[in-house]
Amino acid sequence: MSSEPWGGNGSTMRSVSELLLSPTDFDLFSESETPDERLLEHGVHAPVLLWARAKDRPVVWGWTLLRRLSALGIGEVATVSVWGDGAEALALALRAEGRAGAYSWDELRRIGAGIRRLGLTRADAQFAELVMGRRGSVLREVERFEALPEVLRTTVRDGMLDLKTAERGAGLRESVLGVFVEGAARLSFSQRRVILGLLYEFCVLGDRPAGEVIGYMRTAFADPDPPAALRALRFPRLSELERRFGEIRDRNLSGSGVELQPPPGFEGSAFQVRFGFETRAQLLKRLEALQKLESRCDELFELL
Amino acid sequence: MSCLSYYKSRFTRFYAERAVAGREAVGRAARRLGLQTPIVIESREELPEEHRNEHTLVAVPTRGNAVDRCPGSRGHVCCNYLTIDLYAGCTLGCSYCIMQSYRNFAPLVVNVETEPIIAAVQTIAAANPGRRIRVGTGQIGDSLQLDPLFELSRELIEAFAAEPRVELELKTKTDFVDHLLNLPRKGNAIIAFSLNPPELVGAEEPETASVERRLAAAERALEAGYRVAFHFDPIIRVAEWQAWYRAVIERLRGFPAERIAWVSLGTVRFTTALRDAVPPRAYMFDEFVPSRDGKLRYLQPERVETYRYVRRVLERAIGRVPVYLCMESPAVWRRVFADRCAFPVGSLFAPLKLPDAQRSSRGPGQKARDPRPSGR
């Protein structure tokens, strides 16, 4: 940072309309928050930042504010000149904006384009905390987003999927993705993640025809629990074990007050039973049910 | 694969740490690679970044424990196998190789200092009177891929020849056995071959010798006086698995059962980290469940079915030979060997006493549990 980044001379009033004609290299934020209209009318707002080192003194931060003031018919605005180099000017703009981790994807793309336009690609990493609220590379993040098929970019932009999950779907056929997006709107964020992961596995698993995968999806979306329905299609043999187990349990223990659990994933050799009782009659009922189960337990052991 | 031309095309740089640069095995390997001497370095950390790849060989001295326990797998039956890290790393390119997810040093590392290894095995043998000591060099590398260059296995075979309780196993997916055939004293060395159906070898083990060549090598080893072993691991349940495995097992028909030291079986298993680290393979997206050690394995009934089938076909082809399961749960052992235990587990599954120097942090995967069938 230079010794006098703020110019050291306080603010200066300038014409809003003239500032709106200045170079737009730093016009990066489309969703900036601006103060309430009454406050703006009384001049209560942060000053617009100008980059003193550049010839045309471009607006570094305050574009949204300027447009708002212009729309309200306010002719002048307080400005402060800043001196640093391009990286410092951009860092100041990001600090003034103060929305690390909350930028929209359109804004991220504009910030990425701004980094390139200002020749700051080598300094990319130093903006990561200010832009994303974490370490990393702003440009890489934008590249990953831009590499997605349009349909997935839209889902990420709309907050329906995170970038990493969307990338798993990038190899899926557009027809598959189309049906996914159509049905995904009704699901929770985590359900969408599960479903897209399963779709990815379907496709990697056996290069399934798109029509078959679409059929799976439609079946799942018609179910009250789409991730569970799709999981059953993805893991038919495990699902069959679960189904057979449920059938044996219900046939022998239904209404008895005895809970029966298989080992996780049917991996191991021990089933578990659990029950409580308050009276002799209840105990007798549980024991009779267990005795009934014992006489047919070979069916259970066949599942392991 | 023709050994020496293979090496010259495969390995373009040979480094040796100063402590071992003058050893005979290093000079031998350098000459066979067409070099006068290796590049001498103080430590492998000095290797330039651009040479840290699988075209580079590095000869090093023994560091840490010369002999260690097979790390086994938590919650799974341990067979008290001992491991020697003679050759670390491998370029055979098997798609399922777990080393892809954890090995962080790409060059192939060769421990050319065999004296501490020999001494350690002899100490273990002395500390366990009457016990068989099964020890192998194929844990983190192929036992024989680089052996014609360095001939380190010869040093071990000759050293252990006087101790019949030591069963040194050299496990490979190559057919590089010829340099070992004429050794006058072979002791209880066993040359072991990993086997898979040719279709899977072609698809998943791209740089290995064909099944035909491996079996031809096994025959040569047998004729030279070695016992042999076979490892069907990993067994991959593709759609045609039964026919494919039956066909490859049929090819063992000519091998006399009494000369087969053992056959191990293991179905494919891997961590999600491995699956994420390698290019997608269809077989890795079959139906798997997490086991107690965190690895994904086929559903238990399918593993049991697989082992029973392979064991039955093996018995028809070559008769009764010792069969064991690698990294399997006690539940699976009991189900597979419900009739009898083919492997003499009683003596093997009691832990070996390791002298202090060999008691490493990698203890056995779990306390050895006797997997023999219990009544139900």
XYZ file of C-alpha atoms in Angstrom:
680
model
C 0.000 0.000 0.000
C 1.340 3.485 -0.801
C 1.993 5.901 2.035
C -1.077 7.973 1.246
C -3.636 5.625 -0.202
C -6.514 7.928 0.577
C -4.806 11.008 -0.722
C -4.751 12.529 2.708
C -6.973 15.438 1.653
C -10.457 14.394 2.667
C -13.340 14.183 0.253
C -14.165 16.284 -2.765
C -17.605 16.876 -4.261
C -17.901 15.898 -7.927
C -20.579 15.703 -10.569
C -22.440 12.373 -10.630
C -23.119 12.535 -14.363
C -19.458 13.178 -15.168
C -18.321 10.324 -12.972
C -20.736 7.984 -14.736
C -18.849 8.737 -17.958
C -15.469 7.714 -16.508
C -13.765 4.390 -17.570
C -15.630 1.365 -16.302
C -12.711 -0.963 -15.545
C -13.858 -1.272 -11.936
C -17.588 -1.490 -12.602
C -17.723 -5.019 -11.191
C -20.574 -5.206 -8.728
C -24.181 -5.465 -9.764
C -25.731 -6.322 -6.433
C -24.202 -3.681 -4.162
C -26.323 -2.471 -1.336
C -26.966 1.242 -1.148
C -28.393 3.243 1.732
C -32.023 4.157 2.062
C -33.274 6.881 -0.286
C -33.763 9.425 2.547
C -30.186 8.925 3.671
C -28.907 9.410 0.137
C -30.857 12.651 -0.165
C -29.002 13.893 2.929
C -25.653 12.785 1.544
C -25.273 9.988 4.080
C -23.277 7.328 2.266
C -19.713 6.127 1.765
C -17.674 8.291 -0.604
C -17.057 7.172 -4.159
C -13.440 6.052 -4.633
C -11.423 7.382 -7.571
C -8.118 5.968 -8.734
C -5.810 8.975 -8.747
C -2.887 7.180 -10.354
C -4.721 6.493 -13.626
C -4.983 9.248 -16.201
C -8.778 9.343 -16.404
C -9.275 8.929 -12.650
C -11.708 6.075 -13.047
C -14.240 5.246 -10.384
C -12.771 2.387 -8.350
C -15.790 1.835 -6.204
C -19.268 3.357 -6.100
C -20.804 2.574 -9.481
C -24.058 1.290 -8.071
C -24.246 4.273 -5.756
C -23.677 6.652 -8.654
C -26.448 5.064 -10.708
C -28.773 5.251 -7.750
C -27.942 8.898 -7.083
C -28.432 9.679 -10.732
C -31.839 8.015 -10.708
C -32.777 10.115 -7.671
C -31.678 13.294 -9.457
C -28.828 13.993 -7.055
C -26.163 15.930 -8.948
C -23.074 15.756 -6.728
C -21.349 13.128 -4.669
C -18.465 13.003 -2.193
C -15.351 11.331 -3.643
C -12.003 10.289 -2.246
C -8.925 9.711 -4.376
C -6.784 6.646 -3.819
C -3.273 6.211 -5.083
C -2.078 2.619 -4.947
C -1.281 0.443 -7.938
C -3.891 -1.608 -9.777
C -3.845 -4.459 -7.275
C -4.204 -2.056 -4.371
C -7.016 -0.203 -6.102
C -8.914 -3.433 -6.745
C -8.320 -4.603 -3.180
C -9.723 -1.294 -1.908
C -12.756 -1.662 -4.129
C -13.361 -5.161 -2.742
C -12.899 -3.968 0.840
C -15.276 -1.084 0.237
C -17.806 -3.491 -1.195
C -17.282 -5.877 1.760
C -19.214 -8.887 0.484
C -16.554 -11.611 0.618
C -18.162 -14.968 -0.111
C -21.468 -13.370 -1.109
C -20.892 -12.323 -4.701
C -23.200 -13.682 -7.363
C -21.685 -15.787 -10.139
C -22.256 -12.944 -12.606
C -20.293 -10.656 -10.332
C -17.550 -13.258 -9.936
C -17.240 -13.456 -13.692
C -16.985 -9.676 -13.891
C -14.411 -9.607 -11.101
C -12.439 -12.319 -12.915
C -12.642 -10.350 -16.150
C -11.562 -7.239 -14.229
C -8.524 -9.035 -12.829
C -7.495 -9.988 -16.352
C -8.277 -6.586 -17.857
C -6.177 -4.824 -15.233
C -3.290 -7.243 -15.847
C -3.491 -8.646 -12.317
C -3.587 -12.375 -13.043
C -0.395 -12.966 -11.049
C -1.945 -11.275 -8.036
C -5.076 -13.418 -8.348
C -4.528 -15.364 -5.134
C -4.359 -12.235 -2.992
C -7.963 -11.359 -3.913
C -9.337 -14.764 -2.950
C -10.073 -13.902 0.687
C -11.695 -10.608 -0.319
C -13.811 -12.183 -3.032
C -14.565 -15.729 -1.877
C -13.872 -15.443 1.836
C -11.337 -18.247 1.608
C -8.027 -19.114 0.026
C -7.843 -20.164 -3.582
C -7.925 -18.598 -7.001
C -10.709 -16.342 -8.189
C -9.786 -16.961 -11.803
C -9.776 -20.748 -11.357
C -13.163 -20.600 -9.679
C -14.555 -18.599 -12.570
C -12.971 -20.960 -15.109
C -14.566 -23.947 -13.396
C -17.937 -22.238 -13.508
C -17.548 -21.264 -17.146
C -16.550 -24.808 -18.083
C -19.962 -26.112 -17.025
C -22.673 -26.761 -19.605
C -25.135 -23.869 -19.762
C -27.879 -25.827 -18.034
C -25.648 -26.503 -15.025
C -24.323 -22.948 -14.974
C -27.903 -21.861 -14.547
C -28.462 -24.250 -11.637
C -25.302 -23.025 -9.923
C -26.163 -19.395 -10.622
C -29.608 -19.930 -9.162
C -28.154 -21.570 -6.056
C -29.671 -24.967 -6.803
C -26.295 -26.730 -6.813
C -22.815 -25.995 -5.559
C -20.019 -25.808 -8.083
C -18.351 -29.080 -7.066
C -21.548 -31.099 -7.339
C -22.393 -29.468 -10.655
C -18.999 -30.480 -12.010
C -19.879 -34.124 -11.393
C -22.819 -33.648 -13.701
C -20.787 -31.980 -16.412
C -20.259 -35.251 -18.263
C -23.941 -36.111 -18.394
C -25.871 -35.785 -21.596
C -27.879 -32.598 -22.024
C -31.134 -34.538 -22.272
C -30.381 -36.148 -18.901
C -29.472 -32.817 -17.377
C -32.628 -31.250 -18.747
C -34.827 -33.773 -16.960
C -32.730 -33.419 -13.824
C -33.117 -29.653 -13.705
C -36.840 -29.940 -14.379
C -37.366 -32.279 -11.427
C -34.671 -30.863 -9.169
C -36.508 -27.608 -8.550
C -38.833 -29.418 -6.132
C -36.006 -30.995 -4.145
C -33.853 -29.782 -1.300
C -30.242 -28.810 -1.900
C -28.902 -32.020 -0.336
C -31.373 -34.157 -2.310
C -30.133 -32.589 -5.523
C -26.559 -33.378 -4.553
C -27.410 -37.010 -3.856
C -29.322 -37.391 -7.100
C -26.680 -35.815 -9.287
C -24.030 -38.023 -7.641
C -26.106 -41.117 -8.379
C -26.706 -40.026 -11.966
C -22.970 -39.600 -12.406
C -22.416 -43.117 -11.095
C -25.089 -44.536 -13.388
C -23.352 -43.073 -16.380
C -19.802 -44.023 -15.344
C -20.999 -47.460 -14.344
C -22.028 -48.660 -17.686
C -22.379 -45.924 -20.221
C -26.118 -46.329 -19.840
C -28.226 -44.939 -22.675
C -29.653 -41.534 -21.892
C -33.180 -42.870 -22.270
C -32.588 -45.470 -19.561
C -31.152 -42.926 -17.139
C -34.000 -40.531 -17.866
C -36.402 -43.362 -17.100
C -34.695 -43.906 -13.730
C -34.973 -40.227 -12.983
C -38.627 -40.006 -13.864
C -39.312 -43.000 -11.628
C -37.394 -41.355 -8.805
C -39.043 -37.975 -9.206
C -42.461 -39.639 -9.078
C -41.575 -41.167 -5.709
C -42.194 -39.359 -2.407
C -38.503 -39.857 -1.589
C -36.631 -39.354 -4.881
C -33.073 -39.925 -3.552
C -34.130 -43.198 -1.903
C -35.923 -44.322 -5.050
C -32.931 -43.549 -7.248
C -30.586 -45.204 -4.746
C -32.706 -48.361 -4.944
C -32.263 -48.350 -8.716
C -28.542 -47.666 -8.429
C -27.994 -50.403 -5.814
C -30.566 -53.043 -6.736
C -28.906 -55.931 -4.918
C -28.463 -54.088 -1.658
C -32.012 -52.812 -1.977
C -33.219 -56.350 -2.512
C -31.463 -57.459 0.681
C -33.117 -54.578 2.519
C -36.481 -55.515 1.061
C -36.153 -59.170 2.027
C -34.968 -58.225 5.493
C -37.928 -55.895 5.955
C -40.300 -58.615 4.846
C -38.875 -61.169 7.300
C -38.895 -58.631 10.113
C -42.460 -57.551 9.465
C -43.728 -61.095 9.045
C -42.270 -62.258 12.345
C -42.092 -59.231 14.563
C -44.720 -56.801 13.398
C -46.577 -55.358 16.378
C -44.467 -57.292 18.859
C -42.490 -54.348 20.186
C -39.212 -55.999 19.190
C -36.833 -54.047 16.981
C -34.537 -56.028 14.705
C -31.487 -54.544 12.975
C -29.171 -56.142 10.411
C -25.433 -55.363 10.548
C -24.662 -52.151 8.622
C -24.590 -52.855 4.905
C -25.328 -56.522 5.719
C -21.605 -56.738 6.468
C -20.826 -59.015 9.417
C -22.564 -61.845 11.192
C -24.684 -60.421 14.000
C -28.239 -59.165 13.949
C -29.376 -57.075 16.867
C -32.693 -57.124 18.674
C -33.900 -54.518 21.106
C -37.006 -54.320 23.176
C -38.350 -52.999 26.422
C -41.232 -54.199 28.545
C -43.233 -53.024 31.540
C -45.354 -56.039 32.330
C -45.094 -59.797 32.335
C -47.588 -59.879 29.450
C -45.439 -57.572 27.364
C -42.355 -59.657 28.049
C -44.194 -62.811 27.085
C -45.368 -61.208 23.855
C -41.802 -60.164 22.920
C -40.381 -63.593 23.751
C -43.040 -65.374 21.740
C -42.243 -63.168 18.757
C -38.534 -63.893 19.142
C -39.271 -67.599 19.387
C -41.206 -67.367 16.157
C -38.265 -65.559 14.595
C -35.844 -68.188 15.893
C -37.725 -70.946 14.122
C -37.225 -69.120 10.825
C -33.882 -67.470 11.374
C -32.165 -69.327 8.554
C -33.912 -66.924 6.212
C -32.187 -64.084 8.011
C -28.752 -65.652 7.958
C -29.087 -66.208 4.236
C -28.960 -62.448 3.851
C -25.382 -62.278 5.142
C 8.620 -58.345 -21.977
C 12.311 -58.766 -22.747
C 14.064 -57.674 -19.581
C 16.972 -55.460 -20.507
C 15.462 -53.667 -23.476
C 12.380 -53.153 -21.329
C 14.430 -51.487 -18.584
C 16.332 -49.262 -20.960
C 13.132 -47.972 -22.482
C 11.323 -47.683 -19.147
C 13.908 -46.067 -16.899
C 15.895 -43.087 -18.036
C 17.588 -42.046 -14.799
C 19.268 -43.937 -12.014
C 20.195 -42.247 -8.750
C 21.893 -43.855 -5.757
C 22.288 -42.430 -2.301
C 25.962 -42.117 -1.406
C 25.683 -44.665 1.405
C 24.899 -47.426 -1.095
C 26.380 -46.098 -4.334
C 29.339 -48.446 -4.158
C 27.362 -51.612 -3.594
C 27.574 -54.467 -6.047
C 23.844 -54.480 -6.774
C 23.963 -50.790 -7.715
C 26.897 -51.280 -10.069
C 25.187 -54.299 -11.599
C 21.976 -52.388 -12.231
C 23.859 -49.410 -13.681
C 25.736 -51.613 -16.141
C 22.546 -53.326 -17.228
C 20.929 -49.972 -17.800
C 23.859 -49.087 -20.038
C 25.298 -46.573 -17.561
C 28.761 -46.456 -16.080
C 27.577 -45.314 -12.695
C 24.389 -43.961 -11.184
C 24.047 -40.303 -10.254
C 25.159 -40.116 -6.631
C 23.062 -38.052 -4.222
C 23.195 -37.607 -0.477
C 19.490 -38.194 -0.030
C 16.531 -38.820 -2.274
C 15.142 -35.465 -1.167
C 17.743 -33.943 -3.505
C 16.079 -35.349 -6.591
C 15.165 -32.535 -8.961
C 11.445 -32.014 -9.341
C 11.515 -32.879 -13.038
C 13.022 -36.288 -12.268
C 10.502 -37.238 -9.632
C 8.588 -39.535 -11.884
C 8.313 -43.216 -12.630
C 11.130 -43.153 -15.149
C 13.577 -42.703 -12.288
C 15.157 -45.378 -10.085
C 16.661 -44.527 -6.707
C 18.840 -46.924 -4.717
C 18.707 -46.345 -0.962
C 19.860 -48.035 2.243
C 17.505 -49.696 4.728
C 15.659 -47.104 6.781
C 13.363 -47.906 9.645
C 12.328 -51.478 10.129
C 13.932 -53.891 7.717
C 11.026 -56.299 8.215
C 7.542 -55.320 9.265
C 4.161 -56.840 9.768
C 1.747 -56.688 6.884
C -0.474 -53.784 7.975
C -3.523 -55.956 7.454
C -6.841 -54.217 7.573
C -8.801 -53.155 10.644
C -11.618 -55.553 11.449
C -10.304 -58.187 9.079
C -8.443 -61.401 9.659
C -4.670 -61.064 9.769
C -2.484 -63.968 8.568
C 0.745 -62.811 10.186
C 2.517 -62.163 6.975
C 5.753 -60.244 7.249
C 6.783 -57.723 4.653
C 10.098 -56.484 3.332
C 10.086 -53.190 1.449
C 12.735 -54.182 -1.064
C 11.193 -52.538 -4.092
C 8.843 -49.634 -3.417
C 6.683 -48.514 -6.289
C 5.932 -50.133 -9.580
C 5.124 -49.087 -13.115
C 2.771 -51.906 -14.050
C -0.167 -49.507 -14.002
C -2.881 -51.637 -12.405
C -6.049 -49.561 -12.208
C -6.963 -50.828 -8.746
C -3.565 -50.254 -7.136
C -4.084 -48.619 -3.748
C -0.650 -47.017 -3.964
C -2.099 -44.521 -6.434
C -3.941 -42.870 -3.589
C -1.239 -42.707 -0.971
C 2.247 -42.959 -2.419
C 3.650 -39.440 -2.697
C 7.040 -40.207 -4.220
C 6.818 -41.296 -7.828
C 10.319 -42.710 -8.521
C 10.860 -46.406 -7.875
C 12.890 -46.869 -4.717
C 15.129 -49.886 -4.292
C 16.484 -50.863 -0.907
C 19.771 -52.428 -1.927
C 21.013 -53.061 1.615
C 19.905 -56.625 2.267
C 22.045 -57.425 5.330
C 19.715 -55.759 7.863
C 16.772 -57.562 6.243
C 18.424 -60.935 6.463
C 19.479 -60.312 10.056
C 15.981 -59.204 11.027
C 14.313 -62.282 9.540
C 16.839 -64.553 11.219
C 16.161 -62.849 14.559
C 12.415 -63.298 14.112
C 12.880 -66.963 13.206
C 14.979 -67.486 16.324
C 12.372 -65.764 18.491
C 9.610 -68.027 17.163
C 10.902 -71.581 17.385
C 8.825 -74.109 15.512
C 6.820 -71.458 13.677
C 6.605 -70.891 9.948
C 7.777 -67.417 9.021
C 5.985 -66.196 5.912
C 7.698 -63.144 4.529
C 7.366 -61.428 1.184
C 8.682 -58.512 -0.844
C 5.575 -57.795 -2.870
C 3.701 -55.516 -0.503
C 4.422 -52.065 -1.951
C 6.004 -53.050 -5.221
C 6.326 -55.980 -7.567
C 8.872 -58.473 -6.213
C 10.411 -59.212 -9.567
C 9.816 -56.247 -11.867
C 13.242 -54.788 -11.089
C 14.897 -57.907 -9.786
C 16.775 -58.902 -12.961
C 18.512 -55.523 -12.708
C 19.496 -55.668 -9.044
C 19.274 -59.400 -8.213
C 18.407 -58.661 -4.610
C 16.027 -61.604 -4.326
C 18.946 -63.926 -4.960
C 20.699 -62.564 -1.880
C 17.600 -63.223 0.224
C 16.928 -66.689 -1.194
C 20.493 -67.790 -0.576
C 20.558 -66.332 2.924
C 17.299 -68.013 3.960
C 18.071 -71.339 2.280
C 19.499 -72.697 5.506
C 16.324 -71.967 7.482
C 13.486 -74.164 6.184
C 10.914 -72.406 8.383
C 11.372 -69.178 6.451
C 9.080 -69.083 3.461
C 10.207 -66.176 1.338
C 7.530 -65.270 -1.176
C 8.364 -63.314 -4.324
C 5.090 -62.054 -5.721
C 4.866 -60.764 -9.269
C 2.777 -59.890 -12.288
C 5.790 -60.241 -14.566
C 7.524 -63.315 -15.928
C 10.978 -62.202 -14.782
C 12.078 -65.414 -13.090
C 14.911 -66.657 -15.250
C 17.683 -65.017 -13.253
C 16.576 -67.091 -10.241
C 16.292 -70.499 -11.861
C 19.865 -71.682 -11.531
C 20.493 -70.786 -7.918
C 22.021 -73.836 -6.263
C 20.175 -73.398 -2.943
C 16.583 -72.265 -3.050
C 15.471 -73.133 0.462
C 11.778 -72.539 0.948
C 11.503 -69.659 -1.474
C 8.188 -69.444 -3.252
C 7.588 -67.675 -6.511
C 4.066 -66.352 -6.606
C 2.004 -65.042 -9.478
C -0.990 -62.760 -9.309
C -3.582 -64.014 -11.723
C -6.635 -62.576 -13.341
C -8.495 -63.526 -16.500
C -6.721 -62.303 -19.654
C -9.624 -59.978 -20.403
C -9.110 -58.183 -17.093
C -5.331 -58.239 -17.391
C -5.652 -56.458 -20.717
C -8.048 -53.884 -19.380
C -6.826 -53.276 -15.836
C -3.175 -54.401 -15.663
C -1.831 -52.777 -18.810
C 1.941 -53.102 -18.323
C 2.022 -56.580 -16.843
C 2.975 -59.862 -18.483
C 0.139 -61.813 -20.062
C -1.394 -64.718 -18.165
C 0.258 -67.098 -20.608
C 3.682 -65.667 -19.886
C 3.123 -65.668 -16.141
C 2.065 -69.304 -16.206
C 4.988 -70.235 -18.440
C 7.247 -68.540 -15.895
C 5.535 -70.470 -13.105
C 6.272 -73.706 -14.939
C 9.929 -72.756 -15.304
C 10.110 -71.911 -11.599
C 8.529 -75.230 -10.754
C 10.934 -77.151 -12.969
C 13.837 -75.324 -11.361
C 12.744 -76.605 -7.971
C 10.742 -73.753 -6.479
C 7.292 -74.068 -5.025
C 4.832 -71.643 -6.539
C 1.814 -69.742 -5.263
C -1.073 -68.022 -6.975
C -2.998 -64.962 -5.940
C -6.426 -64.310 -7.343
C -6.542 -60.830 -5.962
C -8.300 -58.668 -6.805
C -11.144 -60.734 -8.136
C -13.384 -58.411 -10.108
C -16.994 -59.463 -10.580
C -17.621 -58.387 -14.141
C -20.662 -59.865 -15.865
C -18.699 -62.885 -17.121
C -16.663 -63.405 -13.974
C -17.503 -67.050 -13.434
C -16.585 -68.157 -16.943
C -13.492 -65.984 -17.025
C -12.107 -67.126 -13.683
C -12.975 -70.738 -14.412
C -11.012 -70.504 -17.653
C -7.907 -69.091 -16.017
C -8.068 -71.610 -13.174
C -8.364 -74.423 -15.701
C -4.932 -73.423 -16.940
C -3.496 -74.413 -13.557
C -4.515 -78.001 -14.118
C -0.976 -79.205 -14.836
C 0.513 -77.830 -11.618
C 0.973 -80.519 -8.939
C -0.966 -79.575 -5.815
C 1.892 -80.499 -3.480
C 4.123 -77.931 -5.160
C 1.620 -75.116 -4.754
C 2.431 -73.431 -1.463
C -0.869 -71.583 -1.279
C -3.523 -69.756 -3.210
C -4.947 -66.528 -1.905
C -8.281 -65.027 -2.829
C -9.415 -61.454 -2.429
C -12.202 -59.542 -4.065
C -11.533 -56.038 -5.261
C -11.566 -53.434 -2.503
C -10.590 -49.799 -2.453
C -11.092 -46.559 -0.663
C -13.264 -43.797 -2.015
C -10.046 -41.750 -2.105
C -8.636 -44.195 -4.643
C -11.822 -44.145 -6.713
C -11.712 -40.359 -6.772
C -8.011 -40.289 -7.595
C -8.042 -42.473 -10.695
C -9.815 -42.128 -14.022
C -13.317 -43.604 -13.693
C -13.422 -47.372 -14.041
C -16.810 -49.001 -14.525
C -16.080 -51.869 -12.136
C -15.487 -49.404 -9.305
C -19.104 -48.329 -9.581
C -20.581 -51.755 -9.032
C -22.473 -52.278 -5.765
C -20.106 -51.866 -2.846
C -20.595 -51.319 0.857
C -18.126 -49.824 3.307
C -16.400 -52.430 5.465
C -15.006 -51.999 8.960
C -11.683 -50.769 7.606
C -13.428 -48.074 5.560
C -12.735 -49.765 2.234
C -15.515 -50.489 -0.189
C -16.175 -54.173 -0.815
C -18.791 -56.145 -2.685
C -21.829 -57.124 -0.664
C -20.936 -59.861 1.770
C -23.164 -62.565 0.194
C -21.545 -61.855 -3.160
C -18.044 -62.120 -1.753
C -18.949 -65.401 -0.107
C -20.433 -66.667 -3.355
C -17.312 -65.602 -5.245
C -14.866 -67.267 -2.877
C -16.889 -70.472 -2.692
C -17.068 -70.633 -6.446
C -13.376 -69.970 -7.052
C -12.386 -72.397 -4.321
C -14.616 -75.102 -5.781
C -13.230 -74.599 -9.284
C -9.698 -74.585 -7.922
C -10.261 -77.851 -6.138
C -11.587 -79.448 -9.304
C -8.629 -78.179 -11.326
C -5.696 -78.796 -9.020
C -7.012 -80.668 -6.013
C -6.754 -79.586 -2.423
C -4.236 -76.819 -1.928
C -4.005 -74.352 0.944
C -6.400 -71.525 0.206
C -6.738 -68.383 2.260
C -8.580 -65.114 2.008
C -6.725 -61.838 2.004
C -8.087 -59.012 4.150
C -11.447 -60.609 4.747
C -13.745 -60.465 7.726
C -14.180 -63.348 10.181
C -17.815 -63.574 9.014
C -16.751 -64.230 5.438
C -14.074 -66.728 6.484
C -16.659 -68.698 8.429
C -19.085 -68.770 5.541
C -16.513 -69.691 2.917
C -14.826 -72.372 4.966
C -17.931 -73.703 6.634
C -16.920 -77.281 5.869
C -13.295 -77.120 6.862
C -10.469 -74.639 6.795
C -8.259 -75.369 3.822
C -5.350 -73.416 5.177
C -3.602 -74.599 8.348
C -4.729 -71.504 10.173
C -4.100 -72.793 13.654
C -0.378 -72.249 13.375
C -0.538 -69.191 11.209
C -3.034 -67.023 12.958
C -1.268 -66.861 16.281
C 0.768 -63.654 16.252
C 4.502 -63.928 15.737
C 6.841 -62.467 18.315
C 8.752 -59.608 16.785
C 11.879 -58.310 18.496
C 11.690 -54.689 19.652
C 13.366 -53.353 16.547
C 10.644 -54.847 14.385
C 7.706 -53.835 16.555
C 6.549 -51.053 14.404
C 3.641 -48.713 14.551
C 1.983 -50.854 11.919
C 0.765 -53.613 14.118
C -1.470 -56.284 12.681
C -4.764 -55.008 11.342
C -6.596 -56.487 14.259
C -5.966 -59.002 16.943
C -5.840 -62.290 15.138
C -9.154 -63.961 15.501
C -9.515 -67.581 14.721
C -11.790 -67.620 11.710
C -12.444 -71.339 11.776
C -16.080 -72.223 11.456
C -18.063 -72.195 14.614
C -21.250 -74.104 15.041
C -24.491 -72.431 14.413
